[in-house]
């Protein structure tokens, strides 16, 4: 354990980055977006579009150096992937259940990282949509600032309305910095560090 407050803060930042890399929601869905499939029967019967999609929150998780040399970790699995996590309120629809609803995500402004947006309609995992891109093999990422629209697509292929653009921003990262940390992860981190300090008093 570092003996100085400055060393302790550095350890705190590095352990936080490690925990978020392991347990963040973006890592839990690293398989990428799930394609939306239409139902031929519903295509014949359903001609009513779904309602609007409400985007409740947007999280950005940046990639990192696979070697993690700055913090002493050796983390390599999918380390270079960046992720955008969209938490939504599924739309109302007269025939398609929420778990089978599709979503059409389109750029309407700014510059989107290459490979982030699929060229097909996707499905969510519960009320979350995960998007990924190759964010580079270093801990230095450029800022992000772009706008997306999300529209629902039911099993019949009917497309619902958009409620307007949603902005996605991130200032970029360096060293051991991360974006959008989870409260649960930080609480677990602090509890662990406090336990270590009690076992190793100055």
mmCIF file with all atom_site columns, C-alpha atoms in Angstrom:
data_model
loop_
_atom_site.group_PDB
_atom_site.id
_atom_site.type_symbol
_atom_site.label_atom_id
_atom_site.label_alt_id
_atom_site.label_comp_id
_atom_site.label_asym_id
_atom_site.label_entity_id
_atom_site.label_seq_id
_atom_site.pdbx_PDB_ins_code
_atom_site.Cartn_x
_atom_site.Cartn_y
_atom_site.Cartn_z
_atom_site.occupancy
_atom_site.B_iso_or_equiv
_atom_site.pdbx_formal_charge
_atom_site.auth_seq_id
_atom_site.auth_comp_id
_atom_site.auth_asym_id
_atom_site.auth_atom_id
_atom_site.pdbx_PDB_model_num
ATOM 1   C CA . UNK A 1 1   ? 0.000   0.000   0.000   1.00 0.00 ? 1   UNK A CA 1
ATOM 2   C CA . UNK A 1 2   ? 1.281   3.501   -0.782  1.00 0.00 ? 2   UNK A CA 1
ATOM 3   C CA . UNK A 1 3   ? 2.138   5.497   2.329   1.00 0.00 ? 3   UNK A CA 1
ATOM 4   C CA . UNK A 1 4   ? 1.278   8.956   1.034   1.00 0.00 ? 4   UNK A CA 1
ATOM 5   C CA . UNK A 1 5   ? -2.117  10.516  0.226   1.00 0.00 ? 5   UNK A CA 1
ATOM 6   C CA . UNK A 1 6   ? -0.964  11.167  -3.327  1.00 0.00 ? 6   UNK A CA 1
ATOM 7   C CA . UNK A 1 7   ? -0.018  7.511   -3.797  1.00 0.00 ? 7   UNK A CA 1
ATOM 8   C CA . UNK A 1 8   ? -3.302  6.404   -2.331  1.00 0.00 ? 8   UNK A CA 1
ATOM 9   C CA . UNK A 1 9   ? -5.251  8.601   -4.756  1.00 0.00 ? 9   UNK A CA 1
ATOM 10  C CA . UNK A 1 10  ? -3.283  7.169   -7.674  1.00 0.00 ? 10  UNK A CA 1
ATOM 11  C CA . UNK A 1 11  ? -4.073  3.636   -6.543  1.00 0.00 ? 11  UNK A CA 1
ATOM 12  C CA . UNK A 1 12  ? -7.737  4.568   -6.172  1.00 0.00 ? 12  UNK A CA 1
ATOM 13  C CA . UNK A 1 13  ? -7.899  5.848   -9.756  1.00 0.00 ? 13  UNK A CA 1
ATOM 14  C CA . UNK A 1 14  ? -6.188  2.764   -11.178 1.00 0.00 ? 14  UNK A CA 1
ATOM 15  C CA . UNK A 1 15  ? -8.304  0.258   -9.245  1.00 0.00 ? 15  UNK A CA 1
ATOM 16  C CA . UNK A 1 16  ? -11.453 2.117   -10.299 1.00 0.00 ? 16  UNK A CA 1
ATOM 17  C CA . UNK A 1 17  ? -10.419 1.799   -13.936 1.00 0.00 ? 17  UNK A CA 1
ATOM 18  C CA . UNK A 1 18  ? -9.753  -1.909  -13.481 1.00 0.00 ? 18  UNK A CA 1
ATOM 19  C CA . UNK A 1 19  ? -13.100 -2.593  -11.796 1.00 0.00 ? 19  UNK A CA 1
ATOM 20  C CA . UNK A 1 20  ? -15.039 -0.659  -14.401 1.00 0.00 ? 20  UNK A CA 1
ATOM 21  C CA . UNK A 1 21  ? -13.236 -2.460  -17.204 1.00 0.00 ? 21  UNK A CA 1
ATOM 22  C CA . UNK A 1 22  ? -14.181 -5.808  -15.698 1.00 0.00 ? 22  UNK A CA 1
ATOM 23  C CA . UNK A 1 23  ? -17.701 -5.109  -14.500 1.00 0.00 ? 23  UNK A CA 1
ATOM 24  C CA . UNK A 1 24  ? -19.091 -2.219  -16.497 1.00 0.00 ? 24  UNK A CA 1
ATOM 25  C CA . UNK A 1 25  ? -22.276 -2.834  -18.524 1.00 0.00 ? 25  UNK A CA 1
ATOM 26  C CA . UNK A 1 26  ? -20.428 -2.307  -21.782 1.00 0.00 ? 26  UNK A CA 1
ATOM 27  C CA . UNK A 1 27  ? -18.158 -5.283  -21.030 1.00 0.00 ? 27  UNK A CA 1
ATOM 28  C CA . UNK A 1 28  ? -21.178 -7.411  -20.137 1.00 0.00 ? 28  UNK A CA 1
ATOM 29  C CA . UNK A 1 29  ? -22.562 -7.094  -23.656 1.00 0.00 ? 29  UNK A CA 1
ATOM 30  C CA . UNK A 1 30  ? -19.431 -7.128  -25.741 1.00 0.00 ? 30  UNK A CA 1
ATOM 31  C CA . UNK A 1 31  ? -21.084 -9.349  -28.345 1.00 0.00 ? 31  UNK A CA 1
ATOM 32  C CA . UNK A 1 32  ? -22.453 -6.212  -29.984 1.00 0.00 ? 32  UNK A CA 1
ATOM 33  C CA . UNK A 1 33  ? -25.935 -5.322  -31.255 1.00 0.00 ? 33  UNK A CA 1
ATOM 34  C CA . UNK A 1 34  ? -28.512 -8.043  -31.919 1.00 0.00 ? 34  UNK A CA 1
ATOM 35  C CA . UNK A 1 35  ? -30.133 -7.882  -35.400 1.00 0.00 ? 35  UNK A CA 1
ATOM 36  C CA . UNK A 1 36  ? -33.879 -7.298  -35.473 1.00 0.00 ? 36  UNK A CA 1
ATOM 37  C CA . UNK A 1 37  ? -35.818 -9.920  -37.438 1.00 0.00 ? 37  UNK A CA 1
ATOM 38  C CA . UNK A 1 38  ? -39.231 -9.304  -38.975 1.00 0.00 ? 38  UNK A CA 1
ATOM 39  C CA . UNK A 1 39  ? -42.108 -11.781 -38.735 1.00 0.00 ? 39  UNK A CA 1
ATOM 40  C CA . UNK A 1 40  ? -43.667 -12.640 -42.154 1.00 0.00 ? 40  UNK A CA 1
ATOM 41  C CA . UNK A 1 41  ? -47.094 -13.115 -40.556 1.00 0.00 ? 41  UNK A CA 1
ATOM 42  C CA . UNK A 1 42  ? -46.922 -9.751  -38.814 1.00 0.00 ? 42  UNK A CA 1
ATOM 43  C CA . UNK A 1 43  ? -45.816 -8.121  -42.064 1.00 0.00 ? 43  UNK A CA 1
ATOM 44  C CA . UNK A 1 44  ? -49.159 -9.171  -43.520 1.00 0.00 ? 44  UNK A CA 1
ATOM 45  C CA . UNK A 1 45  ? -51.294 -8.298  -40.513 1.00 0.00 ? 45  UNK A CA 1
ATOM 46  C CA . UNK A 1 46  ? -49.652 -5.361  -38.730 1.00 0.00 ? 46  UNK A CA 1
ATOM 47  C CA . UNK A 1 47  ? -49.800 -1.946  -40.363 1.00 0.00 ? 47  UNK A CA 1
ATOM 48  C CA . UNK A 1 48  ? -49.742 0.253   -37.243 1.00 0.00 ? 48  UNK A CA 1
ATOM 49  C CA . UNK A 1 49  ? -46.371 1.737   -36.293 1.00 0.00 ? 49  UNK A CA 1
ATOM 50  C CA . UNK A 1 50  ? -45.132 1.589   -32.703 1.00 0.00 ? 50  UNK A CA 1
ATOM 51  C CA . UNK A 1 51  ? -44.964 4.604   -30.434 1.00 0.00 ? 51  UNK A CA 1
ATOM 52  C CA . UNK A 1 52  ? -41.912 6.790   -29.745 1.00 0.00 ? 52  UNK A CA 1
ATOM 53  C CA . UNK A 1 53  ? -38.821 5.567   -27.902 1.00 0.00 ? 53  UNK A CA 1
ATOM 54  C CA . UNK A 1 54  ? -37.740 7.484   -24.822 1.00 0.00 ? 54  UNK A CA 1
ATOM 55  C CA . UNK A 1 55  ? -33.962 7.531   -24.230 1.00 0.00 ? 55  UNK A CA 1
ATOM 56  C CA . UNK A 1 56  ? -33.506 7.612   -20.460 1.00 0.00 ? 56  UNK A CA 1
ATOM 57  C CA . UNK A 1 57  ? -29.722 7.856   -20.336 1.00 0.00 ? 57  UNK A CA 1
ATOM 58  C CA . UNK A 1 58  ? -26.570 7.590   -22.436 1.00 0.00 ? 58  UNK A CA 1
ATOM 59  C CA . UNK A 1 59  ? -23.254 6.218   -21.141 1.00 0.00 ? 59  UNK A CA 1
ATOM 60  C CA . UNK A 1 60  ? -19.915 6.235   -22.957 1.00 0.00 ? 60  UNK A CA 1
ATOM 61  C CA . UNK A 1 61  ? -17.174 3.758   -22.042 1.00 0.00 ? 61  UNK A CA 1
ATOM 62  C CA . UNK A 1 62  ? -13.812 4.274   -23.705 1.00 0.00 ? 62  UNK A CA 1
ATOM 63  C CA . UNK A 1 63  ? -11.224 1.716   -24.777 1.00 0.00 ? 63  UNK A CA 1
ATOM 64  C CA . UNK A 1 64  ? -7.860  1.446   -23.062 1.00 0.00 ? 64  UNK A CA 1
ATOM 65  C CA . UNK A 1 65  ? -4.313  0.300   -23.541 1.00 0.00 ? 65  UNK A CA 1
ATOM 66  C CA . UNK A 1 66  ? -4.382  -3.535  -23.524 1.00 0.00 ? 66  UNK A CA 1
ATOM 67  C CA . UNK A 1 67  ? -1.158  -3.602  -21.489 1.00 0.00 ? 67  UNK A CA 1
ATOM 68  C CA . UNK A 1 68  ? -2.427  -1.144  -18.845 1.00 0.00 ? 68  UNK A CA 1
ATOM 69  C CA . UNK A 1 69  ? 1.229   -0.434  -18.106 1.00 0.00 ? 69  UNK A CA 1
ATOM 70  C CA . UNK A 1 70  ? 0.431   2.844   -16.354 1.00 0.00 ? 70  UNK A CA 1
ATOM 71  C CA . UNK A 1 71  ? -1.527  1.089   -13.589 1.00 0.00 ? 71  UNK A CA 1
ATOM 72  C CA . UNK A 1 72  ? 0.343   -2.182  -13.476 1.00 0.00 ? 72  UNK A CA 1
ATOM 73  C CA . UNK A 1 73  ? -2.521  -4.342  -14.770 1.00 0.00 ? 73  UNK A CA 1
ATOM 74  C CA . UNK A 1 74  ? -2.352  -6.880  -17.595 1.00 0.00 ? 74  UNK A CA 1
ATOM 75  C CA . UNK A 1 75  ? -5.862  -6.626  -19.062 1.00 0.00 ? 75  UNK A CA 1
ATOM 76  C CA . UNK A 1 76  ? -6.238  -7.603  -22.717 1.00 0.00 ? 76  UNK A CA 1
ATOM 77  C CA . UNK A 1 77  ? -9.707  -9.014  -23.460 1.00 0.00 ? 77  UNK A CA 1
ATOM 78  C CA . UNK A 1 78  ? -11.647 -6.512  -25.633 1.00 0.00 ? 78  UNK A CA 1
ATOM 79  C CA . UNK A 1 79  ? -9.692  -3.697  -24.002 1.00 0.00 ? 79  UNK A CA 1
ATOM 80  C CA . UNK A 1 80  ? -9.620  -1.614  -27.179 1.00 0.00 ? 80  UNK A CA 1
ATOM 81  C CA . UNK A 1 81  ? -13.422 -1.528  -27.547 1.00 0.00 ? 81  UNK A CA 1
ATOM 82  C CA . UNK A 1 82  ? -15.339 1.649   -26.831 1.00 0.00 ? 82  UNK A CA 1
ATOM 83  C CA . UNK A 1 83  ? -19.063 1.416   -26.079 1.00 0.00 ? 83  UNK A CA 1
ATOM 84  C CA . UNK A 1 84  ? -22.183 3.556   -26.090 1.00 0.00 ? 84  UNK A CA 1
ATOM 85  C CA . UNK A 1 85  ? -24.883 2.284   -23.737 1.00 0.00 ? 85  UNK A CA 1
ATOM 86  C CA . UNK A 1 86  ? -28.416 3.534   -24.446 1.00 0.00 ? 86  UNK A CA 1
ATOM 87  C CA . UNK A 1 87  ? -30.991 2.969   -21.702 1.00 0.00 ? 87  UNK A CA 1
ATOM 88  C CA . UNK A 1 88  ? -34.494 3.288   -23.111 1.00 0.00 ? 88  UNK A CA 1
ATOM 89  C CA . UNK A 1 89  ? -38.169 3.074   -22.234 1.00 0.00 ? 89  UNK A CA 1
ATOM 90  C CA . UNK A 1 90  ? -39.582 0.660   -24.858 1.00 0.00 ? 90  UNK A CA 1
ATOM 91  C CA . UNK A 1 91  ? -42.435 2.067   -26.940 1.00 0.00 ? 91  UNK A CA 1
ATOM 92  C CA . UNK A 1 92  ? -46.059 1.016   -26.808 1.00 0.00 ? 92  UNK A CA 1
ATOM 93  C CA . UNK A 1 93  ? -47.284 -1.201  -29.639 1.00 0.00 ? 93  UNK A CA 1
ATOM 94  C CA . UNK A 1 94  ? -50.527 -3.006  -30.374 1.00 0.00 ? 94  UNK A CA 1
ATOM 95  C CA . UNK A 1 95  ? -48.936 -6.325  -31.426 1.00 0.00 ? 95  UNK A CA 1
ATOM 96  C CA . UNK A 1 96  ? -45.170 -6.513  -30.879 1.00 0.00 ? 96  UNK A CA 1
ATOM 97  C CA . UNK A 1 97  ? -43.988 -7.250  -27.303 1.00 0.00 ? 97  UNK A CA 1
ATOM 98  C CA . UNK A 1 98  ? -41.129 -5.137  -25.919 1.00 0.00 ? 98  UNK A CA 1
ATOM 99  C CA . UNK A 1 99  ? -38.600 -7.995  -25.980 1.00 0.00 ? 99  UNK A CA 1
ATOM 100 C CA . UNK A 1 100 ? -39.128 -8.451  -29.740 1.00 0.00 ? 100 UNK A CA 1
ATOM 101 C CA . UNK A 1 101 ? -39.117 -4.756  -30.665 1.00 0.00 ? 101 UNK A CA 1
ATOM 102 C CA . UNK A 1 102 ? -36.401 -3.493  -32.981 1.00 0.00 ? 102 UNK A CA 1
ATOM 103 C CA . UNK A 1 103 ? -34.685 -0.119  -33.086 1.00 0.00 ? 103 UNK A CA 1
ATOM 104 C CA . UNK A 1 104 ? -33.335 1.987   -35.930 1.00 0.00 ? 104 UNK A CA 1
ATOM 105 C CA . UNK A 1 105 ? -30.419 4.166   -34.820 1.00 0.00 ? 105 UNK A CA 1
ATOM 106 C CA . UNK A 1 106 ? -29.218 6.920   -37.147 1.00 0.00 ? 106 UNK A CA 1
ATOM 107 C CA . UNK A 1 107 ? -26.723 9.763   -37.007 1.00 0.00 ? 107 UNK A CA 1
ATOM 108 C CA . UNK A 1 108 ? -28.190 13.223  -37.488 1.00 0.00 ? 108 UNK A CA 1
ATOM 109 C CA . UNK A 1 109 ? -25.199 15.372  -36.544 1.00 0.00 ? 109 UNK A CA 1
ATOM 110 C CA . UNK A 1 110 ? -21.528 15.308  -35.637 1.00 0.00 ? 110 UNK A CA 1
ATOM 111 C CA . UNK A 1 111 ? -18.939 12.630  -36.384 1.00 0.00 ? 111 UNK A CA 1
ATOM 112 C CA . UNK A 1 112 ? -19.641 9.078   -35.252 1.00 0.00 ? 112 UNK A CA 1
ATOM 113 C CA . UNK A 1 113 ? -16.712 6.690   -34.630 1.00 0.00 ? 113 UNK A CA 1
ATOM 114 C CA . UNK A 1 114 ? -16.222 4.282   -37.515 1.00 0.00 ? 114 UNK A CA 1
ATOM 115 C CA . UNK A 1 115 ? -18.039 1.014   -36.911 1.00 0.00 ? 115 UNK A CA 1
ATOM 116 C CA . UNK A 1 116 ? -20.257 2.271   -34.077 1.00 0.00 ? 116 UNK A CA 1
ATOM 117 C CA . UNK A 1 117 ? -23.602 2.274   -35.920 1.00 0.00 ? 117 UNK A CA 1
ATOM 118 C CA . UNK A 1 118 ? -24.774 -0.986  -37.516 1.00 0.00 ? 118 UNK A CA 1
ATOM 119 C CA . UNK A 1 119 ? -26.336 -0.881  -40.976 1.00 0.00 ? 119 UNK A CA 1
ATOM 120 C CA . UNK A 1 120 ? -29.336 -2.914  -39.742 1.00 0.00 ? 120 UNK A CA 1
ATOM 121 C CA . UNK A 1 121 ? -32.107 -2.518  -37.168 1.00 0.00 ? 121 UNK A CA 1
ATOM 122 C CA . UNK A 1 122 ? -31.169 -3.909  -33.745 1.00 0.00 ? 122 UNK A CA 1
ATOM 123 C CA . UNK A 1 123 ? -32.812 -5.297  -30.646 1.00 0.00 ? 123 UNK A CA 1
ATOM 124 C CA . UNK A 1 124 ? -32.011 -4.373  -27.099 1.00 0.00 ? 124 UNK A CA 1
ATOM 125 C CA . UNK A 1 125 ? -31.125 -6.481  -24.083 1.00 0.00 ? 125 UNK A CA 1
ATOM 126 C CA . UNK A 1 126 ? -34.024 -5.677  -21.827 1.00 0.00 ? 126 UNK A CA 1
ATOM 127 C CA . UNK A 1 127 ? -34.192 -1.885  -21.817 1.00 0.00 ? 127 UNK A CA 1
ATOM 128 C CA . UNK A 1 128 ? -30.558 -1.405  -22.910 1.00 0.00 ? 128 UNK A CA 1
ATOM 129 C CA . UNK A 1 129 ? -28.973 -1.105  -26.357 1.00 0.00 ? 129 UNK A CA 1
ATOM 130 C CA . UNK A 1 130 ? -25.207 -1.666  -26.606 1.00 0.00 ? 130 UNK A CA 1
ATOM 131 C CA . UNK A 1 131 ? -23.101 -0.273  -29.438 1.00 0.00 ? 131 UNK A CA 1
ATOM 132 C CA . UNK A 1 132 ? -19.348 -0.854  -29.805 1.00 0.00 ? 132 UNK A CA 1
ATOM 133 C CA . UNK A 1 133 ? -16.443 0.408   -31.866 1.00 0.00 ? 133 UNK A CA 1
ATOM 134 C CA . UNK A 1 134 ? -12.671 0.010   -31.997 1.00 0.00 ? 134 UNK A CA 1
ATOM 135 C CA . UNK A 1 135 ? -11.476 2.883   -29.826 1.00 0.00 ? 135 UNK A CA 1
ATOM 136 C CA . UNK A 1 136 ? -7.745  2.377   -30.377 1.00 0.00 ? 136 UNK A CA 1
ATOM 137 C CA . UNK A 1 137 ? -4.960  0.637   -28.536 1.00 0.00 ? 137 UNK A CA 1
ATOM 138 C CA . UNK A 1 138 ? -3.920  3.465   -26.231 1.00 0.00 ? 138 UNK A CA 1
ATOM 139 C CA . UNK A 1 139 ? -5.381  5.297   -23.236 1.00 0.00 ? 139 UNK A CA 1
ATOM 140 C CA . UNK A 1 140 ? -5.511  8.575   -25.176 1.00 0.00 ? 140 UNK A CA 1
ATOM 141 C CA . UNK A 1 141 ? -8.873  9.007   -26.934 1.00 0.00 ? 141 UNK A CA 1
ATOM 142 C CA . UNK A 1 142 ? -10.231 11.919  -28.897 1.00 0.00 ? 142 UNK A CA 1
ATOM 143 C CA . UNK A 1 143 ? -13.378 13.748  -27.726 1.00 0.00 ? 143 UNK A CA 1
ATOM 144 C CA . UNK A 1 144 ? -16.769 12.594  -29.006 1.00 0.00 ? 144 UNK A CA 1
ATOM 145 C CA . UNK A 1 145 ? -19.732 14.814  -29.868 1.00 0.00 ? 145 UNK A CA 1
ATOM 146 C CA . UNK A 1 146 ? -22.534 13.584  -32.136 1.00 0.00 ? 146 UNK A CA 1
ATOM 147 C CA . UNK A 1 147 ? -26.331 13.291  -32.281 1.00 0.00 ? 147 UNK A CA 1
ATOM 148 C CA . UNK A 1 148 ? -28.446 10.158  -32.768 1.00 0.00 ? 148 UNK A CA 1
ATOM 149 C CA . UNK A 1 149 ? -32.108 9.428   -33.341 1.00 0.00 ? 149 UNK A CA 1
ATOM 150 C CA . UNK A 1 150 ? -33.778 6.174   -32.285 1.00 0.00 ? 150 UNK A CA 1
ATOM 151 C CA . UNK A 1 151 ? -37.012 4.877   -33.785 1.00 0.00 ? 151 UNK A CA 1
ATOM 152 C CA . UNK A 1 152 ? -38.839 1.668   -32.978 1.00 0.00 ? 152 UNK A CA 1
ATOM 153 C CA . UNK A 1 153 ? -39.417 -1.000  -35.645 1.00 0.00 ? 153 UNK A CA 1
ATOM 154 C CA . UNK A 1 154 ? -42.075 -3.627  -34.904 1.00 0.00 ? 154 UNK A CA 1
ATOM 155 C CA . UNK A 1 155 ? -42.262 -7.208  -36.187 1.00 0.00 ? 155 UNK A CA 1
ATOM 156 C CA . UNK A 1 156 ? -44.253 -6.047  -39.182 1.00 0.00 ? 156 UNK A CA 1
ATOM 157 C CA . UNK A 1 157 ? -41.547 -3.613  -40.255 1.00 0.00 ? 157 UNK A CA 1
ATOM 158 C CA . UNK A 1 158 ? -43.514 -0.501  -39.298 1.00 0.00 ? 158 UNK A CA 1
ATOM 159 C CA . UNK A 1 159 ? -41.265 2.343   -38.124 1.00 0.00 ? 159 UNK A CA 1
ATOM 160 C CA . UNK A 1 160 ? -42.322 4.602   -35.275 1.00 0.00 ? 160 UNK A CA 1
ATOM 161 C CA . UNK A 1 161 ? -41.631 8.329   -34.819 1.00 0.00 ? 161 UNK A CA 1
ATOM 162 C CA . UNK A 1 162 ? -38.538 9.939   -33.349 1.00 0.00 ? 162 UNK A CA 1
ATOM 163 C CA . UNK A 1 163 ? -38.775 12.188  -30.312 1.00 0.00 ? 163 UNK A CA 1
ATOM 164 C CA . UNK A 1 164 ? -35.754 14.151  -31.511 1.00 0.00 ? 164 UNK A CA 1
ATOM 165 C CA . UNK A 1 165 ? -31.994 13.856  -31.478 1.00 0.00 ? 165 UNK A CA 1
ATOM 166 C CA . UNK A 1 166 ? -30.046 12.658  -28.461 1.00 0.00 ? 166 UNK A CA 1
ATOM 167 C CA . UNK A 1 167 ? -26.564 14.047  -27.967 1.00 0.00 ? 167 UNK A CA 1
ATOM 168 C CA . UNK A 1 168 ? -23.653 11.710  -27.175 1.00 0.00 ? 168 UNK A CA 1
ATOM 169 C CA . UNK A 1 169 ? -20.524 13.368  -25.781 1.00 0.00 ? 169 UNK A CA 1
ATOM 170 C CA . UNK A 1 170 ? -17.301 12.352  -24.106 1.00 0.00 ? 170 UNK A CA 1
ATOM 171 C CA . UNK A 1 171 ? -14.315 14.601  -23.374 1.00 0.00 ? 171 UNK A CA 1
ATOM 172 C CA . UNK A 1 172 ? -11.778 11.894  -24.195 1.00 0.00 ? 172 UNK A CA 1
ATOM 173 C CA . UNK A 1 173 ? -9.604  10.069  -21.720 1.00 0.00 ? 173 UNK A CA 1
ATOM 174 C CA . UNK A 1 174 ? -5.961  9.755   -20.735 1.00 0.00 ? 174 UNK A CA 1
ATOM 175 C CA . UNK A 1 175 ? -3.945  7.574   -18.418 1.00 0.00 ? 175 UNK A CA 1
ATOM 176 C CA . UNK A 1 176 ? -6.249  5.693   -16.068 1.00 0.00 ? 176 UNK A CA 1
ATOM 177 C CA . UNK A 1 177 ? -9.321  7.866   -16.598 1.00 0.00 ? 177 UNK A CA 1
ATOM 178 C CA . UNK A 1 178 ? -12.687 6.368   -17.484 1.00 0.00 ? 178 UNK A CA 1
ATOM 179 C CA . UNK A 1 179 ? -16.133 7.795   -18.222 1.00 0.00 ? 179 UNK A CA 1
ATOM 180 C CA . UNK A 1 180 ? -19.556 7.091   -16.730 1.00 0.00 ? 180 UNK A CA 1
ATOM 181 C CA . UNK A 1 181 ? -18.497 5.091   -13.657 1.00 0.00 ? 181 UNK A CA 1
ATOM 182 C CA . UNK A 1 182 ? -21.197 3.062   -11.914 1.00 0.00 ? 182 UNK A CA 1
ATOM 183 C CA . UNK A 1 183 ? -22.154 3.946   -8.353  1.00 0.00 ? 183 UNK A CA 1
ATOM 184 C CA . UNK A 1 184 ? -22.132 0.291   -7.290  1.00 0.00 ? 184 UNK A CA 1
ATOM 185 C CA . UNK A 1 185 ? -18.635 -0.200  -8.651  1.00 0.00 ? 185 UNK A CA 1
ATOM 186 C CA . UNK A 1 186 ? -17.287 2.854   -6.865  1.00 0.00 ? 186 UNK A CA 1
ATOM 187 C CA . UNK A 1 187 ? -18.914 1.881   -3.584  1.00 0.00 ? 187 UNK A CA 1
ATOM 188 C CA . UNK A 1 188 ? -17.402 -1.607  -3.812  1.00 0.00 ? 188 UNK A CA 1
ATOM 189 C CA . UNK A 1 189 ? -14.019 -0.065  -4.616  1.00 0.00 ? 189 UNK A CA 1
ATOM 190 C CA . UNK A 1 190 ? -14.120 2.302   -1.638  1.00 0.00 ? 190 UNK A CA 1
ATOM 191 C CA . UNK A 1 191 ? -15.189 -0.481  0.716   1.00 0.00 ? 191 UNK A CA 1
ATOM 192 C CA . UNK A 1 192 ? -12.285 -2.647  -0.397  1.00 0.00 ? 192 UNK A CA 1
ATOM 193 C CA . UNK A 1 193 ? -9.752  0.141   -0.026  1.00 0.00 ? 193 UNK A CA 1
ATOM 194 C CA . UNK A 1 194 ? -11.003 1.047   3.430   1.00 0.00 ? 194 UNK A CA 1
ATOM 195 C CA . UNK A 1 195 ? -10.641 -2.591  4.474   1.00 0.00 ? 195 UNK A CA 1
ATOM 196 C CA . UNK A 1 196 ? -7.068  -2.612  3.176   1.00 0.00 ? 196 UNK A CA 1
ATOM 197 C CA . UNK A 1 197 ? -6.233  0.573   5.091   1.00 0.00 ? 197 UNK A CA 1
ATOM 198 C CA . UNK A 1 198 ? -7.583  -0.924  8.325   1.00 0.00 ? 198 UNK A CA 1
ATOM 199 C CA . UNK A 1 199 ? -5.387  -3.987  7.866   1.00 0.00 ? 199 UNK A CA 1
ATOM 200 C CA . UNK A 1 200 ? -2.369  -1.854  6.955   1.00 0.00 ? 200 UNK A CA 1
ATOM 201 C CA . UNK A 1 201 ? -2.503  1.284   9.140   1.00 0.00 ? 201 UNK A CA 1
ATOM 202 C CA . UNK A 1 202 ? 0.158   3.961   8.658   1.00 0.00 ? 202 UNK A CA 1
#
